Short mmCIF file of C-alpha atoms and ligand atoms in Angstrom, two decimals:
data_model
loop_
_atom_site.label_atom_id
_atom_site.label_comp_id
_atom_site.label_asym_id
_atom_site.label_seq_id
_atom_site.Cartn_x
_atom_site.Cartn_y
_atom_site.Cartn_z
CA UNK A 1 82.99 79.36 2.70
CA UNK A 2 85.47 82.08 1.80
CA UNK A 3 84.07 85.60 1.85
CA UNK A 4 85.50 88.31 -0.41
CA UNK A 5 86.36 91.49 1.50
CA UNK A 6 84.87 94.64 0.00
CA UNK A 7 87.48 97.23 -1.09
CA UNK A 8 87.02 99.18 2.13
CA UNK A 9 86.82 96.25 4.51
CA UNK A 10 89.79 95.61 6.84
CA UNK A 11 92.29 92.94 5.79
CA UNK A 12 92.99 90.06 8.21
CA UNK A 13 96.08 87.89 7.87
CA UNK A 14 94.10 84.71 8.62
CA UNK A 15 91.96 85.40 5.53
CA UNK A 16 95.05 85.83 3.37
CA UNK A 17 96.43 82.50 4.58
CA UNK A 18 93.12 80.71 3.87
CA UNK A 19 92.81 82.36 0.49
CA UNK A 20 96.29 81.28 -0.64
CA UNK A 21 95.88 77.83 0.95
CA UNK A 22 92.77 77.33 -1.21
CA UNK A 23 94.59 78.37 -4.38
CA UNK A 24 93.17 81.88 -4.88
CA UNK A 25 95.15 84.96 -5.88
CA UNK A 26 95.67 87.90 -3.50
CA UNK A 27 95.17 91.43 -4.76
CA UNK A 28 97.56 94.37 -4.47
CA UNK A 29 95.87 95.76 -1.33
CA UNK A 30 96.18 92.42 0.46
CA UNK A 31 99.83 91.98 -0.53
CA UNK A 32 100.59 95.55 0.60
CA UNK A 33 99.03 94.65 3.99
CA UNK A 34 101.20 91.54 4.19
CA UNK A 35 104.46 93.33 3.28
CA UNK A 36 103.79 96.24 5.64
CA UNK A 37 102.87 93.83 8.46
CA UNK A 38 106.05 91.79 7.90
CA UNK A 39 108.15 94.97 8.02
CA UNK A 40 106.51 96.42 11.13
CA UNK A 41 106.24 93.15 13.03
CA UNK A 42 102.47 93.48 13.36
CA UNK A 43 101.89 90.10 11.66
CA UNK A 44 103.25 87.20 13.75
CA UNK A 45 105.96 84.99 12.25
CA UNK A 46 103.71 81.89 12.41
CA UNK A 47 101.16 83.51 10.14
CA UNK A 48 103.78 84.78 7.69
CA UNK A 49 105.38 81.32 7.63
CA UNK A 50 102.01 79.65 6.98
CA UNK A 51 101.30 82.06 4.12
CA UNK A 52 104.78 81.49 2.65
CA UNK A 53 104.24 77.73 2.63
CA UNK A 54 100.81 78.16 1.01
CA UNK A 55 102.39 80.46 -1.62
CA UNK A 56 105.20 77.95 -2.18
CA UNK A 57 102.74 75.10 -2.75
CA UNK A 58 100.06 76.99 -4.70
CA UNK A 59 102.39 79.36 -6.55
CA UNK A 60 101.92 83.06 -7.24
CA UNK A 61 100.30 84.48 -10.38
CA UNK A 62 102.24 87.04 -12.44
CA UNK A 63 100.01 89.80 -11.06
CA UNK A 64 100.70 88.64 -7.51
CA UNK A 65 104.46 88.60 -8.11
CA UNK A 66 104.31 92.15 -9.48
CA UNK A 67 102.16 93.40 -6.60
CA UNK A 68 104.27 91.66 -3.94
CA UNK A 69 107.49 93.07 -5.45
CA UNK A 70 106.15 96.62 -5.33
CA UNK A 71 104.67 96.19 -1.85
CA UNK A 72 108.01 94.91 -0.53
CA UNK A 73 109.90 97.70 -2.32
CA UNK A 74 107.66 100.22 -0.57
CA UNK A 75 108.04 98.65 2.89
CA UNK A 76 110.96 100.91 3.90
CA UNK A 77 113.33 103.71 2.81
CA UNK A 78 114.40 104.14 -0.78
CA UNK A 79 117.59 105.40 -2.36
CA UNK A 80 117.29 108.07 -5.03
CA UNK A 81 120.26 108.20 -7.40
CA UNK A 82 118.67 111.03 -9.45
CA UNK A 83 120.97 113.62 -7.79
CA UNK A 84 124.02 111.90 -9.28
CA UNK A 85 123.04 113.25 -12.70
CA UNK A 86 123.82 109.98 -14.49
CA UNK A 87 121.87 106.85 -15.33
CA UNK A 88 122.09 104.41 -12.39
CA UNK A 89 122.57 100.80 -13.45
CA UNK A 90 123.32 97.76 -11.32
CA UNK A 91 123.99 94.08 -11.88
CA UNK A 92 122.60 91.23 -9.81
CA UNK A 93 123.79 87.66 -9.91
CA UNK A 94 121.79 84.75 -8.54
CA UNK A 95 125.01 83.58 -6.90
CA UNK A 96 127.73 81.11 -7.60
CA UNK A 97 131.19 79.84 -6.83
CA UNK A 98 134.09 82.17 -7.63
CA UNK A 99 131.63 84.75 -8.97
CA UNK A 100 133.58 87.97 -8.59
CA UNK A 101 132.34 89.90 -11.63
CA UNK A 102 131.13 92.79 -9.41
CA UNK A 103 134.74 93.90 -8.76
CA UNK A 104 135.28 94.31 -12.49
CA UNK A 105 131.86 95.41 -13.63
CA UNK A 106 131.38 98.23 -11.11
CA UNK A 107 134.54 100.18 -12.07
CA UNK A 108 134.22 99.27 -15.78
CA UNK A 109 130.70 100.70 -16.08
CA UNK A 110 131.63 103.68 -13.87
CA UNK A 111 134.65 104.39 -16.09
CA UNK A 112 132.25 104.61 -19.05
CA UNK A 113 130.01 107.21 -17.38
CA UNK A 114 127.36 105.07 -15.68
CA UNK A 115 126.60 105.32 -11.94
CA UNK A 116 126.75 101.91 -10.25
CA UNK A 117 125.02 101.90 -6.83
CA UNK A 118 125.59 98.26 -5.88
CA UNK A 119 123.83 96.83 -2.83
CA UNK A 120 125.33 93.39 -2.30
CA UNK A 121 125.00 90.31 -0.11
CA UNK A 122 127.06 88.02 2.08
CA UNK A 123 128.19 84.42 1.68
CA UNK A 124 125.54 81.86 2.57
CA UNK A 125 125.54 78.12 1.95
CA UNK A 126 127.66 77.07 -1.02
CA UNK A 127 127.81 80.54 -2.61
CA UNK A 128 130.23 83.36 -1.79
CA UNK A 129 129.34 86.94 -0.88
CA UNK A 130 130.67 90.15 -2.40
CA UNK A 131 130.70 91.98 0.97
CA UNK A 132 132.78 89.31 2.71
CA UNK A 133 135.28 89.42 -0.12
CA UNK A 134 135.61 93.22 0.03
CA UNK A 135 135.96 93.15 3.81
CA UNK A 136 139.16 91.13 3.41
CA UNK A 137 140.74 94.49 2.46
CA UNK A 138 141.86 96.01 5.81
CA UNK A 139 139.59 98.89 6.82
CA UNK A 140 137.06 98.48 3.99
CA UNK A 141 133.58 99.51 5.19
CA UNK A 142 130.49 98.07 3.51
CA UNK A 143 127.91 99.37 6.04
CA UNK A 144 127.61 102.94 4.74
CA UNK A 145 124.70 105.26 5.43
CA UNK A 146 122.68 106.28 2.37
CA UNK A 147 124.36 109.71 2.42
CA UNK A 148 127.87 108.18 2.59
CA UNK A 149 126.85 105.86 -0.26
CA UNK A 150 125.88 108.90 -2.32
CA UNK A 151 129.19 110.66 -1.55
CA UNK A 152 131.24 107.64 -2.69
CA UNK A 153 129.11 107.35 -5.82
CA UNK A 154 129.70 111.00 -6.58
CA UNK A 155 133.48 110.64 -6.19
CA UNK A 156 134.01 107.26 -7.81
CA UNK A 157 130.96 106.49 -9.96
CA UNK A 158 130.54 103.18 -8.13
CA UNK A 159 130.08 101.99 -4.59
CA UNK A 160 129.45 98.51 -3.17
CA UNK A 161 127.60 98.41 0.15
CA UNK A 162 125.42 96.23 2.36
CA UNK A 163 121.68 96.62 2.62
CA UNK A 164 120.77 99.19 5.30
CA UNK A 165 118.32 98.07 8.03
CA UNK A 166 115.68 100.44 6.67
CA UNK A 167 115.86 99.37 3.02
CA UNK A 168 113.18 96.72 2.23
CA UNK A 169 112.63 95.54 5.83
CA UNK A 170 109.84 93.22 4.59
CA UNK A 171 112.41 91.14 2.72
CA UNK A 172 114.66 90.89 5.77
CA UNK A 173 111.79 89.28 7.73
CA UNK A 174 110.35 87.17 4.92
CA UNK A 175 113.75 85.92 3.71
CA UNK A 176 114.77 84.80 7.22
CA UNK A 177 111.45 82.92 7.55
CA UNK A 178 111.84 81.33 4.11
CA UNK A 179 115.29 80.13 5.11
CA UNK A 180 113.81 78.45 8.21
CA UNK A 181 110.71 76.99 6.58
CA UNK A 182 112.03 75.48 3.32
CA UNK A 183 110.28 78.09 1.16
CA UNK A 184 113.29 79.71 -0.54
CA UNK A 185 113.11 77.86 -3.88
CA UNK A 186 110.05 79.45 -5.43
CA UNK A 187 110.48 81.67 -8.48
CA UNK A 188 107.78 84.17 -7.47
CA UNK A 189 109.18 84.61 -3.96
CA UNK A 190 112.77 84.80 -5.25
CA UNK A 191 111.77 87.38 -7.87
CA UNK A 192 109.95 89.60 -5.33
CA UNK A 193 112.85 89.30 -2.86
CA UNK A 194 115.59 90.21 -5.34
CA UNK A 195 113.72 92.88 -7.27
CA UNK A 196 112.20 94.66 -4.26
CA UNK A 197 115.77 95.45 -3.13
CA UNK A 198 116.94 96.48 -6.60
CA UNK A 199 113.89 98.66 -7.23
CA UNK A 200 114.27 100.34 -3.82
CA UNK A 201 117.71 101.49 -5.00
CA UNK A 202 115.96 103.61 -7.65
CA UNK A 203 117.82 102.07 -10.60
CA UNK A 204 117.24 103.18 -14.18
CA UNK A 205 118.30 99.78 -15.44
CA UNK A 206 119.34 96.38 -14.21
CA UNK A 207 121.44 93.55 -15.65
CA UNK A 208 120.66 90.12 -14.22
CA UNK A 209 123.15 87.26 -14.32
CA UNK A 210 121.05 84.13 -13.81
CA UNK A 211 123.30 81.15 -13.22
CA UNK A 212 122.66 77.70 -14.70
CA UNK A 213 124.53 74.42 -14.30
CA UNK A 214 125.80 72.37 -11.38
CA UNK A 215 126.61 75.33 -9.11
CA UNK A 216 123.41 77.30 -9.69
CA UNK A 217 120.74 77.93 -7.13
CA UNK A 218 118.10 76.52 -9.52
CA UNK A 219 119.72 73.65 -11.38
CA UNK A 220 116.96 72.80 -13.82
CA UNK A 221 117.54 75.02 -16.92
CA UNK A 222 113.77 75.48 -17.43
CA UNK A 223 113.47 76.88 -13.88
CA UNK A 224 116.38 79.27 -14.45
CA UNK A 225 114.80 80.47 -17.71
CA UNK A 226 111.44 80.98 -16.04
CA UNK A 227 113.01 82.97 -13.20
CA UNK A 228 115.01 85.07 -15.66
CA UNK A 229 111.94 85.90 -17.77
CA UNK A 230 109.84 86.56 -14.65
CA UNK A 231 112.38 89.02 -13.24
CA UNK A 232 112.67 90.85 -16.57
CA UNK A 233 108.88 91.12 -17.01
CA UNK A 234 108.37 92.21 -13.37
CA UNK A 235 111.13 94.84 -13.36
CA UNK A 236 110.06 96.19 -16.76
CA UNK A 237 106.47 96.50 -15.52
CA UNK A 238 107.86 98.59 -12.65
CA UNK A 239 109.62 100.88 -15.17
CA UNK A 240 113.20 99.57 -14.89
CA UNK A 241 114.94 98.56 -18.12
CA UNK A 242 116.16 95.00 -17.52
CA UNK A 243 117.99 92.17 -19.24
CA UNK A 244 118.70 88.68 -17.90
CA UNK A 245 121.56 86.55 -19.22
CA UNK A 246 121.68 82.87 -18.43
CA UNK A 247 125.31 82.08 -17.71
CA UNK A 248 127.22 78.90 -17.01
CA UNK A 249 127.97 77.91 -13.41
CA UNK A 250 128.97 74.37 -14.38
CA UNK A 251 132.44 75.15 -12.99
CA UNK A 252 133.80 77.91 -10.71
CA UNK A 253 134.13 81.25 -12.50
CA UNK A 254 137.81 82.09 -12.95
CA UNK A 255 140.52 80.45 -10.87
CA UNK A 256 139.84 81.56 -7.27
CA UNK A 257 136.99 80.88 -4.87
CA UNK A 258 137.25 82.43 -1.41
CA UNK A 259 137.59 86.02 -0.25
CA UNK A 260 141.00 87.71 -0.53
CA UNK A 261 142.13 85.36 -3.34
CA UNK A 262 139.09 86.42 -5.43
CA UNK A 263 140.08 90.06 -5.10
CA UNK A 264 143.64 89.22 -6.14
CA UNK A 265 142.32 87.54 -9.29
CA UNK A 266 140.08 90.53 -10.05
CA UNK A 267 142.88 93.06 -9.56
CA UNK A 268 145.13 91.06 -11.91
CA UNK A 269 142.48 91.41 -14.63
CA UNK A 270 141.98 95.12 -13.86
CA UNK A 271 145.77 95.42 -14.26
CA UNK A 272 145.15 94.06 -17.75
CA UNK A 273 146.86 90.74 -17.13
CA UNK A 274 145.41 87.75 -19.02
CA UNK A 275 145.90 84.56 -16.98
CA UNK A 276 144.29 81.79 -19.08
CA UNK A 277 142.40 80.44 -16.03
CA UNK A 278 140.60 83.79 -15.69
CA UNK A 279 139.49 84.22 -19.33
CA UNK A 280 135.86 83.25 -18.60
CA UNK A 281 135.71 85.79 -15.76
CA UNK A 282 137.15 88.52 -17.99
CA UNK A 283 134.76 87.72 -20.84
CA UNK A 284 131.62 87.53 -18.68
CA UNK A 285 132.53 90.77 -16.89
CA UNK A 286 132.95 92.60 -20.20
CA UNK A 287 129.66 91.22 -21.54
CA UNK A 288 127.70 92.24 -18.42
CA UNK A 289 129.43 95.65 -18.26
CA UNK A 290 128.63 96.10 -21.98
CA UNK A 291 124.91 95.73 -21.26
CA UNK A 292 125.16 98.16 -18.32
CA UNK A 293 126.92 100.76 -20.44
CA UNK A 294 124.34 100.29 -23.21
CA UNK A 295 121.39 100.58 -20.79
CA UNK A 296 123.09 103.59 -19.18
CA UNK A 297 122.85 105.37 -22.56
CA UNK A 298 126.61 105.41 -23.20
CA UNK A 299 126.73 102.86 -26.05
CA UNK A 300 124.49 102.11 -29.04
CA UNK A 301 124.51 98.38 -28.40
CA UNK A 302 125.71 95.88 -25.78
CA UNK A 303 128.54 95.03 -28.17
CA UNK A 304 129.80 98.61 -28.38
CA UNK A 305 129.40 98.75 -24.58
CA UNK A 306 131.69 95.71 -24.42
CA UNK A 307 134.28 97.51 -26.52
CA UNK A 308 134.14 100.61 -24.32
CA UNK A 309 134.51 98.44 -21.22
CA UNK A 310 137.48 96.63 -22.73
CA UNK A 311 139.16 99.98 -23.51
CA UNK A 312 138.63 101.08 -19.86
CA UNK A 313 140.23 97.80 -18.76
CA UNK A 314 143.20 98.16 -21.08
CA UNK A 315 143.99 101.82 -20.31
CA UNK A 316 143.81 101.39 -16.51
CA UNK A 317 140.83 103.75 -15.95
CA UNK A 318 138.74 101.03 -14.32
CA UNK A 319 141.65 99.97 -12.07
CA UNK A 320 142.14 103.57 -10.88
CA UNK A 321 138.42 103.90 -10.11
CA UNK A 322 138.39 100.64 -8.16
CA UNK A 323 141.28 101.87 -6.00
CA UNK A 324 139.51 105.21 -5.55
CA UNK A 325 136.42 103.36 -4.33
CA UNK A 326 138.50 101.24 -1.90
CA UNK A 327 140.00 104.41 -0.44
CA UNK A 328 136.65 106.22 -0.28
CA UNK A 329 135.19 103.29 1.70
CA UNK A 330 138.07 103.31 4.20
CA UNK A 331 140.09 100.42 2.70
CA UNK A 332 143.88 100.12 2.50
CA UNK A 333 144.60 99.52 -1.20
CA UNK A 334 148.35 99.16 -0.51
CA UNK A 335 147.76 95.48 0.37
CA UNK A 336 147.58 94.88 -3.39
CA UNK A 337 151.20 96.09 -3.80
CA UNK A 338 152.40 92.66 -2.69
CA UNK A 339 149.43 90.32 -2.70
CA UNK A 340 151.45 87.25 -1.72
CA UNK A 341 152.82 88.94 1.41
CA UNK A 342 149.38 89.91 2.64
CA UNK A 343 147.97 86.41 2.11
CA UNK A 344 148.34 84.52 5.39
CA UNK A 345 146.20 81.35 5.42
CA UNK A 346 146.45 79.11 8.51
CA UNK A 347 147.14 75.94 6.50
CA UNK A 348 147.72 74.96 2.85
CA UNK A 349 147.29 71.69 0.90
CA UNK A 350 147.23 70.56 -2.73
CA UNK A 351 144.81 68.22 -4.45
CA UNK A 352 146.94 66.20 -6.89
CA UNK A 353 145.40 64.53 -9.97
CA UNK A 354 144.75 60.89 -8.97
CA UNK A 355 145.11 59.76 -12.59
CA UNK A 356 146.14 61.16 -15.95
CA UNK A 357 143.22 62.36 -18.07
CA UNK A 358 140.83 65.22 -18.71
CA UNK A 359 138.75 67.18 -16.19
CA UNK A 360 135.31 66.11 -17.43
CA UNK A 361 132.83 67.09 -14.70
CA UNK A 362 132.78 69.54 -11.83
CA UNK A 363 129.96 69.39 -9.27
CA UNK A 364 130.14 73.09 -8.54
CA UNK A 365 127.67 73.09 -5.65
CA UNK A 366 129.86 70.55 -3.88
CA UNK A 367 132.94 72.58 -4.77
CA UNK A 368 131.18 75.58 -3.18
CA UNK A 369 130.68 73.56 0.01
CA UNK A 370 134.37 72.61 -0.07
CA UNK A 371 135.24 76.32 -0.25
CA UNK A 372 132.88 77.04 2.65
CA UNK A 373 134.47 74.28 4.78
CA UNK A 374 137.95 75.80 4.39
CA UNK A 375 136.57 78.64 6.53
CA UNK A 376 135.89 81.02 3.61
CA UNK A 377 132.09 80.84 3.89
CA UNK A 378 129.37 80.45 6.46
CA UNK A 379 126.71 77.86 7.14
CA UNK A 380 124.49 80.12 9.25
CA UNK A 381 123.89 83.85 8.90
CA UNK A 382 126.11 85.84 11.27
CA UNK A 383 129.09 83.43 11.36
CA UNK A 384 132.61 84.85 10.84
CA UNK A 385 134.44 84.10 7.60
CA UNK A 386 138.20 83.74 7.16
CA UNK A 387 139.46 86.30 4.60
CA UNK A 388 142.47 84.14 3.70
CA UNK A 389 140.72 80.78 3.23
CA UNK A 390 139.53 79.41 -0.11
CA UNK A 391 140.53 77.31 -3.10
CA UNK A 392 142.65 78.12 -6.16
CA UNK A 393 141.91 75.98 -9.22
CA UNK A 394 144.76 75.09 -11.58
CA UNK A 395 142.70 73.11 -14.08
CA UNK A 396 139.37 73.90 -15.71
CA UNK A 397 136.74 71.67 -17.31
CA UNK A 398 138.27 70.06 -20.40
CA UNK A 399 141.90 70.53 -19.25
CA UNK A 400 144.41 67.69 -19.60
CA UNK A 401 146.12 66.76 -16.30
CA UNK A 402 148.90 64.29 -15.54
CA UNK A 403 148.84 62.04 -12.47
CA UNK A 404 150.28 63.88 -9.45
CA UNK A 405 149.89 67.35 -11.00
CA UNK A 406 148.09 69.76 -8.60
CA UNK A 407 144.48 70.37 -9.65
CA UNK A 408 143.82 72.81 -6.81
CA UNK A 409 145.44 74.53 -3.83
CA UNK A 410 143.39 74.73 -0.64
CA UNK A 411 143.87 77.42 2.02
CA UNK A 412 142.15 76.73 5.34
CA UNK A 413 141.94 78.49 8.67
CA UNK A 414 143.55 75.58 10.54
CA UNK A 415 145.32 72.34 9.60
CA UNK A 416 142.43 70.16 10.84
CA UNK A 417 140.05 72.04 8.53
CA UNK A 418 141.74 70.73 5.37
CA UNK A 419 140.58 67.08 5.33
CA UNK A 420 136.88 67.70 4.71
CA UNK A 421 137.22 70.18 1.82
CA UNK A 422 139.91 67.97 0.26
CA UNK A 423 137.52 64.99 0.34
CA UNK A 424 134.60 67.06 -0.99
CA UNK A 425 136.72 68.45 -3.80
CA UNK A 426 138.10 65.03 -4.71
CA UNK A 427 134.59 63.62 -5.15
CA UNK A 428 133.27 66.74 -6.94
CA UNK A 429 135.75 66.47 -9.82
CA UNK A 430 135.74 63.68 -12.39
CA UNK A 431 138.66 62.77 -14.65
CA UNK A 432 138.07 60.87 -17.91
CA UNK A 433 140.36 59.27 -20.46
CA UNK A 434 138.83 61.25 -23.34
CA UNK A 435 138.10 64.99 -23.52
CA UNK A 436 134.49 65.95 -22.70
CA UNK A 437 132.41 66.32 -25.89
CA UNK A 438 130.04 69.07 -24.91
CA UNK A 439 131.34 72.62 -24.92
CA UNK A 440 129.07 74.63 -22.63
CA UNK A 441 128.64 78.25 -23.75
CA UNK A 442 129.46 80.90 -21.15
CA UNK A 443 126.27 82.82 -22.00
CA UNK A 444 123.07 81.01 -22.99
CA UNK A 445 119.62 82.53 -23.52
CA UNK A 446 119.09 86.25 -23.05
CA UNK A 447 115.72 87.68 -21.93
CA UNK A 448 114.67 91.28 -22.51
CA UNK A 449 111.28 92.99 -22.60
CA UNK A 450 110.99 91.78 -26.20
CA UNK A 451 110.79 88.05 -25.33
CA UNK A 452 110.21 87.72 -21.55
CA UNK A 453 106.40 87.94 -21.50
CA UNK A 454 106.06 85.47 -24.38
CA UNK A 455 108.35 83.00 -22.58
CA UNK A 456 106.24 83.25 -19.43
CA UNK A 457 103.00 82.70 -21.38
CA UNK A 458 104.46 79.60 -23.08
CA UNK A 459 105.93 78.26 -19.83
CA UNK A 460 102.65 78.73 -17.94
CA UNK A 461 100.62 76.98 -20.65
N1 LIG B 1 118.63 86.16 -3.16
C1 LIG B 1 117.70 86.99 -2.62
O1 LIG B 1 117.98 88.15 -2.33
N2 LIG B 1 116.47 86.51 -2.42
C2 LIG B 1 116.11 85.24 -2.74
O2 LIG B 1 114.96 84.89 -2.53
C3 LIG B 1 117.07 84.39 -3.29
C4 LIG B 1 118.35 84.88 -3.51
#
């Protein structure tokens, strides 16, 4: 029989495993013990893994998710942006293919007077990573100390860095174990993992881009909505103003998926060019930046935030700030003077249309794997990525193509690395004789503190 510990009694990990295994909820003191033990190494990996599997199977209550998020946030150092004298607002995306909005959003929001302390991740699996993309700029440093981070933020209004070893160490341990034990896909664990890192950065507000569609992490729309509402309710309960937008990942965002080629696409937009293939990227970046500017107190509404962001795009202020940030983080911005000259992929191939028709379906997860196989991504944490590898898309969903016309250009590290991504891409794209009927909106449901709790209550019922 399970015995309840009294408030003062010591906590034992074996009891927490049994309790979760039997479907009971842990309290805040027990979850604080678990997070601190994961961070310090005092709880063995086997016990943490067993608890994670029990939590995956039994689920976590809303109170448990809140308590675990805070306990993980408090497991290491924290960043305090208060000294910057501006509202600190960040954006987090659940990951996708060709998702490069950070390069636009960070300088756009900074240009409008918001501080953007962005702690980003690396490519893993079928999704790309902001840090790998930035590191394709020669000299660019993403591993800054917290004091260097603050200096760049002071000078540029935005900075994009990697997580330091001392920030949320509990997540570092738990995430690695989840990856090994098949316990990643659980909304409570995902929420605690993402938000603990965002809350440790001391943000005033947070904009969440939760992807849906064939390239999303959670492909069932109801799961994406639940995660979005859960993250909003959890962050709001911790005092951080938060919105989550469900956005389409049913095709790559913009025209480039890789590392260097994604930066080139972003710089073209910051230079106020309007390539039609990049319109969705431009629009989503302005919408997300609009929310950040609104939450940062610089615009009455997300819509007026959008307009301010668009003005900062058109007058070149955001571009200048992005170059200032590159320089402040040690990067050589002159490589953007002649982007074609700097691009030196090992091998290039085209995917021609195999028939005349319309691009009707894109399996974006498979497209993400094709990008990874060119050498642009990694299968296992720690692997090297090729800055010059990736895929450029010449046709989007709904586009008319003629037989033989190139649908995509592939850049790989070596010639022999082209066959697999070409085959993956060929089978990920469907052509039909008639245009696809359904027009998928770029932005779907939006969750804020006004509707998140109600959505969770209805979803739980
Ligand atoms: N990204 C994270 O940081 N954590 C998760 O659990 C999933 C995605």
